[in-house]
Tab-separated table of C-alpha atoms and ligand atoms in Angstrom:
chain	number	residue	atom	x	y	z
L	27	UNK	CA	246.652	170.612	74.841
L	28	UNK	CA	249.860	168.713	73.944
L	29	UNK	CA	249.627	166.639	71.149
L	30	UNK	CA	250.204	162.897	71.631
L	31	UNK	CA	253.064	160.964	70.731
L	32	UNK	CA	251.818	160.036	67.083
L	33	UNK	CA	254.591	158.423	65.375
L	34	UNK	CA	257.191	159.019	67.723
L	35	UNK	CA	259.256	155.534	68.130
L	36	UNK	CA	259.061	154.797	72.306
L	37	UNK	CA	261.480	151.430	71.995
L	38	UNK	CA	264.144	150.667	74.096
L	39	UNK	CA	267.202	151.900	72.879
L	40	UNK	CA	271.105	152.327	72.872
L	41	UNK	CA	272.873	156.123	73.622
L	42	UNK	CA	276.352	154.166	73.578
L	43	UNK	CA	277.935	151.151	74.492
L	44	UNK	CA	276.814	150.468	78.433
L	45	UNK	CA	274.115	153.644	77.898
L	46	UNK	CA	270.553	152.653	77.498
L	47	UNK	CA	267.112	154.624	77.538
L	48	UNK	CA	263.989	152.527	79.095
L	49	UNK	CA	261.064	154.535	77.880
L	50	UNK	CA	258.125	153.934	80.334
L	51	UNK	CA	259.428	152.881	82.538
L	52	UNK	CA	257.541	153.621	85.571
L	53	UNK	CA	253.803	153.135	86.044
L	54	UNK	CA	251.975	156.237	86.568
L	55	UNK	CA	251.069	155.233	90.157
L	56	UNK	CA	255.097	154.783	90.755
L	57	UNK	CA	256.024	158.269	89.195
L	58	UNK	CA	253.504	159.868	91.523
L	59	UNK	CA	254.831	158.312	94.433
L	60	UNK	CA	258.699	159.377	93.287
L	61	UNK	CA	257.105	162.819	92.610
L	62	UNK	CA	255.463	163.260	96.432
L	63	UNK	CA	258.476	161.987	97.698
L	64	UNK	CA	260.815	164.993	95.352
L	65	UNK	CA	258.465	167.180	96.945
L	66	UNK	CA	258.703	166.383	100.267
L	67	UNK	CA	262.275	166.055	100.324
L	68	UNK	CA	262.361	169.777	98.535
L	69	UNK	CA	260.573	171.020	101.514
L	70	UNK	CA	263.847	169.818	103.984
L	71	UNK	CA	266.689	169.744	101.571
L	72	UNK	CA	266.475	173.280	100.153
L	73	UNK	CA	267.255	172.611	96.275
L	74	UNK	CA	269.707	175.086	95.354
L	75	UNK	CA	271.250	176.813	92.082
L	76	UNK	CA	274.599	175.709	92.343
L	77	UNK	CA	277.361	178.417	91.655
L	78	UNK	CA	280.138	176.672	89.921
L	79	UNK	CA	283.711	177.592	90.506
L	80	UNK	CA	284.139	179.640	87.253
L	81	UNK	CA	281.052	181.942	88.772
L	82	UNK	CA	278.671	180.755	86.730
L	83	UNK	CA	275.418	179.686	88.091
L	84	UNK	CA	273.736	176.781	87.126
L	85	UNK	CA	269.884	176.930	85.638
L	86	UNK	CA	268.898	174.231	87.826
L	87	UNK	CA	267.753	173.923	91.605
L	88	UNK	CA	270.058	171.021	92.838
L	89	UNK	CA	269.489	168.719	96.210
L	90	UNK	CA	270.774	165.980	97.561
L	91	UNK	CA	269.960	162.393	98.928
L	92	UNK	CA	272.743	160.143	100.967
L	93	UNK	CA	275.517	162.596	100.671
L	94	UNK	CA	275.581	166.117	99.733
L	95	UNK	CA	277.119	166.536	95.973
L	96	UNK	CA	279.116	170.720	96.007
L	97	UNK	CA	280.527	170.760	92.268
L	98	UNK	CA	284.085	168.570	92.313
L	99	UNK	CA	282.904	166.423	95.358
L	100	UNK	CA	280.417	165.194	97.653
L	101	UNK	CA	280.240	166.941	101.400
L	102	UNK	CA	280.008	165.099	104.055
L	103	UNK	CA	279.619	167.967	106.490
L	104	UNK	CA	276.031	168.532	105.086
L	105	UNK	CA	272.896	166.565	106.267
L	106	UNK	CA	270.523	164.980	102.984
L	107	UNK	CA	267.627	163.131	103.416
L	108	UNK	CA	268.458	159.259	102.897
L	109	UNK	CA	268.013	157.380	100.223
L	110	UNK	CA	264.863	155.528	101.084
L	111	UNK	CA	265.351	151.483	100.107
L	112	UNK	CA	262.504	151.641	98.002
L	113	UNK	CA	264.899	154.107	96.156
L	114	UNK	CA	267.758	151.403	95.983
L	115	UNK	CA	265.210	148.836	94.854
L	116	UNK	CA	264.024	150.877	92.048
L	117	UNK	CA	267.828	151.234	91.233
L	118	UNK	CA	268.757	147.604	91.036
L	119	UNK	CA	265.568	146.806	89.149
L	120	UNK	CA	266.456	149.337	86.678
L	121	UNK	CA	269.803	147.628	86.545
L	122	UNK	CA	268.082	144.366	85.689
L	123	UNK	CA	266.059	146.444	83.238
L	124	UNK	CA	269.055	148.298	81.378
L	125	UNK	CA	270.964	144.967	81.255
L	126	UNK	CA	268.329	143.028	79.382
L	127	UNK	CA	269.087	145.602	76.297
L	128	UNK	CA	273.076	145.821	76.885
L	129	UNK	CA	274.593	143.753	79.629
L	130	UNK	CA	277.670	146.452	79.668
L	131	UNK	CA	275.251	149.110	81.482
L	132	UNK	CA	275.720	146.877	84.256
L	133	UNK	CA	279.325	146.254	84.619
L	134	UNK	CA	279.958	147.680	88.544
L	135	UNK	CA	283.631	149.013	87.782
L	136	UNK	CA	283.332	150.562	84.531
L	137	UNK	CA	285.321	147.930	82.863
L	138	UNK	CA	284.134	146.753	78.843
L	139	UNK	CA	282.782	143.517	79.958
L	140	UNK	CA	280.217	141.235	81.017
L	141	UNK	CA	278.181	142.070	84.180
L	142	UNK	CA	279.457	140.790	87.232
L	143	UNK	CA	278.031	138.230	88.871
L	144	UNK	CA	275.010	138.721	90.778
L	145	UNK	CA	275.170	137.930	94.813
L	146	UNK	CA	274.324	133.864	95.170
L	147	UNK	CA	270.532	133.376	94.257
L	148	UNK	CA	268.744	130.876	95.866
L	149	UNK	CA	267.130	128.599	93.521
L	150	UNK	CA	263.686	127.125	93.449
L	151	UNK	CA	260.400	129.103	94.629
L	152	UNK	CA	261.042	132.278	96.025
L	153	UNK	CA	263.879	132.700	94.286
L	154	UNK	CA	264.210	136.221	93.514
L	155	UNK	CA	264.805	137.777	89.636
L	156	UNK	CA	268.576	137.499	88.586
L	157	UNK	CA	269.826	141.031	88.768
L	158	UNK	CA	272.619	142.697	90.605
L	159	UNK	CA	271.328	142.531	94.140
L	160	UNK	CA	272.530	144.619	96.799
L	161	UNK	CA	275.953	144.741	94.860
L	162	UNK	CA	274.464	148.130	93.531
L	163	UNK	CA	273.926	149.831	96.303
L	164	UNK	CA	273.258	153.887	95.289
L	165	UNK	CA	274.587	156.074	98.192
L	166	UNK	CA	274.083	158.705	96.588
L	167	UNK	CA	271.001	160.805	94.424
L	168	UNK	CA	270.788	164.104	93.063
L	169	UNK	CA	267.461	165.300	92.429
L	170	UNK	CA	267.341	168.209	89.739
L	171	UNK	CA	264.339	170.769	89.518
L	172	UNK	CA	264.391	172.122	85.660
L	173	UNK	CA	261.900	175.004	85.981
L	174	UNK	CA	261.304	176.928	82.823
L	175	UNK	CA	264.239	177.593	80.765
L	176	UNK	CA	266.587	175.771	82.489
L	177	UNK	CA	269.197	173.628	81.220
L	178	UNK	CA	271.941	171.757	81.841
L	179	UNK	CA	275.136	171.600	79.782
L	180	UNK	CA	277.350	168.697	78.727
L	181	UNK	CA	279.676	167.625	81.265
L	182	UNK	CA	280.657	164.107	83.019
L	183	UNK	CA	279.708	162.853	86.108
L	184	UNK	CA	283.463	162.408	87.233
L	185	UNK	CA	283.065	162.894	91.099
L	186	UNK	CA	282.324	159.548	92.138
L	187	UNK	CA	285.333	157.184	93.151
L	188	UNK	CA	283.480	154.360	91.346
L	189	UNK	CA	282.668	153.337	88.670
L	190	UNK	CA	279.453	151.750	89.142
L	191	UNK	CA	276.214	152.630	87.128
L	192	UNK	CA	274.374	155.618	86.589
L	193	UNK	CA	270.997	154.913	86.807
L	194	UNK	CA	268.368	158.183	85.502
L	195	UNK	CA	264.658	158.722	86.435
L	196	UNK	CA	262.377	161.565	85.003
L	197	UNK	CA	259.538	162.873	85.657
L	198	UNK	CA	257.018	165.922	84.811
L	199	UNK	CA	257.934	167.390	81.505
L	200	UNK	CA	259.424	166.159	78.761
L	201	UNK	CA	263.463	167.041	77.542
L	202	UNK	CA	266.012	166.616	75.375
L	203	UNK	CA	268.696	164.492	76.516
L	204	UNK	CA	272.096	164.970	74.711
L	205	UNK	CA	274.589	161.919	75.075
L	206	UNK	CA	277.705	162.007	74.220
L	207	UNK	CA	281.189	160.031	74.338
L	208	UNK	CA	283.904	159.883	77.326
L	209	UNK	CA	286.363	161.813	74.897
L	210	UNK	CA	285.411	165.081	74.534
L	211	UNK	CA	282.427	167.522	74.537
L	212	UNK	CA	281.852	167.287	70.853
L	213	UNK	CA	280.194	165.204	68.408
L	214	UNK	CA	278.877	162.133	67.813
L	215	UNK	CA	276.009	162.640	69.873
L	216	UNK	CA	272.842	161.461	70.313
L	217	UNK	CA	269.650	163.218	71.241
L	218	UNK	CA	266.792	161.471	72.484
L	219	UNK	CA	263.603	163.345	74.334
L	220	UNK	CA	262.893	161.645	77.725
L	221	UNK	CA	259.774	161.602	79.201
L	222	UNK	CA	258.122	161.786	82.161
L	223	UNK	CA	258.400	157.932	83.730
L	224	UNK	CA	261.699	157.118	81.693
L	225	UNK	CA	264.615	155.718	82.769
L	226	UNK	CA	268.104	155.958	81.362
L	227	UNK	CA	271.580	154.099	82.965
L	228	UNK	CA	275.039	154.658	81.770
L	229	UNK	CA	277.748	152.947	82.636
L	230	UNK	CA	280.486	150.019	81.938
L	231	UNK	CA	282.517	151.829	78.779
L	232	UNK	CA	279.919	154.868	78.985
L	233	UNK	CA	280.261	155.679	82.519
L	234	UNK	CA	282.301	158.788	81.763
L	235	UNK	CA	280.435	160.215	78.693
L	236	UNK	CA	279.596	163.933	78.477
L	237	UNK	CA	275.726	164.127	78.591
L	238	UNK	CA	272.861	167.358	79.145
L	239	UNK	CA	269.876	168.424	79.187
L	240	UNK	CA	270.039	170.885	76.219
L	241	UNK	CA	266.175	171.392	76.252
L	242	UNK	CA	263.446	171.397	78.309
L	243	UNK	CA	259.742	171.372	76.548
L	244	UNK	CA	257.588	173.666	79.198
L	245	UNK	CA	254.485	172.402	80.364
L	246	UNK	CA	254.521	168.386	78.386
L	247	UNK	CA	254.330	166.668	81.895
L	248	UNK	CA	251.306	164.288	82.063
L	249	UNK	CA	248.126	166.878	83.288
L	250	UNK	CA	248.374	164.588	86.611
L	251	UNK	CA	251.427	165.624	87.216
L	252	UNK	CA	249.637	169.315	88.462
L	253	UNK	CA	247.119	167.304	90.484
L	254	UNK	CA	249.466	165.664	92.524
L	255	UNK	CA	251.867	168.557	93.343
L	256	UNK	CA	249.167	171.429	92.980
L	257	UNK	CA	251.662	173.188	91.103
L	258	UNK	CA	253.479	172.978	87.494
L	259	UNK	CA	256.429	170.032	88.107
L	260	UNK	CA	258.581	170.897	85.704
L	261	UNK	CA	261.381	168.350	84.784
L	262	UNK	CA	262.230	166.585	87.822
L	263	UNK	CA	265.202	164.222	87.445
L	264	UNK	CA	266.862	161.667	90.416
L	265	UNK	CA	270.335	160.111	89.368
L	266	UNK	CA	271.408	157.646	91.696
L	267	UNK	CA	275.131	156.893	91.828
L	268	UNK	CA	277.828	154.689	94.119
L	269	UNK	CA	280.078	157.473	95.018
L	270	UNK	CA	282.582	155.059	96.812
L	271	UNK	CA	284.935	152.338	96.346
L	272	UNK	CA	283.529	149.018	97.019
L	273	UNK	CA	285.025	145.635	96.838
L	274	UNK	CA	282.517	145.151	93.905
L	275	UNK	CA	283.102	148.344	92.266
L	276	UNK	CA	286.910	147.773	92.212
L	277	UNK	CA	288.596	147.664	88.749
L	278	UNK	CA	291.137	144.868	89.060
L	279	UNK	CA	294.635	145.636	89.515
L	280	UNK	CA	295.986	144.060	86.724
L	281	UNK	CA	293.842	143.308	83.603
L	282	UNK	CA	292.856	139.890	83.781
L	283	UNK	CA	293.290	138.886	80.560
L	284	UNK	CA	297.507	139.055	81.648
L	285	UNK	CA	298.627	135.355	82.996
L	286	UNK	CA	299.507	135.743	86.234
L	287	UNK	CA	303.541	136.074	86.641
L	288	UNK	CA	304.836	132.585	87.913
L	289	UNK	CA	306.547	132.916	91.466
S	7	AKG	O1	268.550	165.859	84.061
S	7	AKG	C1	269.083	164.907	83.528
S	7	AKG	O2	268.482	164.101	82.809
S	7	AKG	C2	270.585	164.693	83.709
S	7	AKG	C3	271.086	165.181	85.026
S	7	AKG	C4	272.561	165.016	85.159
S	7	AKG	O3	273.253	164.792	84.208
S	7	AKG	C5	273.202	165.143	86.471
S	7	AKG	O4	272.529	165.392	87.473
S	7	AKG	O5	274.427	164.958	86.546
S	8	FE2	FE1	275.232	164.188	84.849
């Protein structure tokens, strides 16, 4: 039997500037419904270990959601599932979540600055929680199967055209999560285990840092994890990204602390 968390510290806390890691933060009932919903999408999708272009082949099984990520680009020749809305919901709530602990993990064009503002809210009753709204609108998830031994080196998630959020889910068993900077694959890093219902979102000045998965701890996943699938999960991991250009994603043409030239 795995031995409980004793000790460990399970606080919010910062990978970067713009990174966070949200421990818990799924209920259990919400992780088993994202965990049906992996498998049943695993049935049609047919995860795959990706050869990359050097001939190397990577340790994970790899599918897609919204558009079909090939290393270097996203395919739109290839069919994916969609990405359900209760998907994009539990993206933008994340958001919310991330930005509570650094308002930078929000910024939706990468920029070193405060978040930008949220679609009008209507006030009064009803009104819904501030967050980013449909401005962050994920077209995009991969869903990674770690089965035993697999890992997943450092490297950036450089093939979106914006610069809008990462936002992380895991589930099953537990990792280490290596985080890096934008610079280069070297140190400083920080290493911080992730665990099944966790959520991590990089982005504003950490959108482009080098992260990986450098370990996975076999069989950690919560013992209901097994009931629900039948089977051993593994680590299970969903990133959801905006892959293209939007008005809101946009970084601004000029940086706006220049005056504007007079005519
Ligand atoms: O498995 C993880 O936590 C990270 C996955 C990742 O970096 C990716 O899919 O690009
Ligand atoms: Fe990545």
């Amino acid at each position: 039997m795995t031995e409980p968390l004793f000790g460990v510290d399970r606080a919010p806390s910062s990978l970067g500037p713009g990174a966070v890691h949200v421990p818990d933060w799924m209920s259990r009932e919400q992780q088993e419904y994202l965990l049906r919903a992996c498998a049943d999408w695993a049935a049609v999708a047919a995860p795959r270990s990706i050869v990359l272009p050097g001939g190397g082949r990577m340790s994970v099984r790899t599918f897609s959601l919204g558009r079909h990520w090939i290393p270097y680009r996203y395919d739109d020749d290839e069919d994916t599932p969609p990405i359900p809305e209760w998907l994009v919901r539990a993206a933008r709530t994340a958001l919310t979540a991330a930005a509570a602990i650094d308002p930078r993990a929000a910024v939706l064009d990468g920029r070193d600055h405060e978040p930008l503002p949220a679609e009008p809210q209507p006030a009064g009753p009803g009104a819904r929680e501030p967050g980013p709204g449909p401005a962050y609108t994920p077209d995009a998830a991969l869903v990674n199967l770690y089965g035993r031994g697999a890992t997943m080196g450092l490297h950036q998630d450089r093939d979106e055209a914006s610069l809008a959020p990462v936002v992380s889910f895991s589930l099953g068993d537990a990792c280490t999560f290596r985080f890096g900077t934008p610079e280069h694959r070297g140190r400083p890093y920080t290493d911080v285990r992730l665990e099944s219902g966790d959520l991590v979102v990089f982005g504003g000045p950490s959108r482009m840092a080098f992260h990986g998965v450098p370990k996975v701890f076999d069989s950690t996943a919560p013992s209901w994890c097994r009931e629900v699938l039948g089977a051993e999960p593994g680590r299970v991991n969903i990133t959801l990204r905006m892959t293209r250009m939007t008005r809101m994603t946009r970084p601004p043409a000029r940086p706006d602390h220049l005056p504007y030239p007079t005519p």
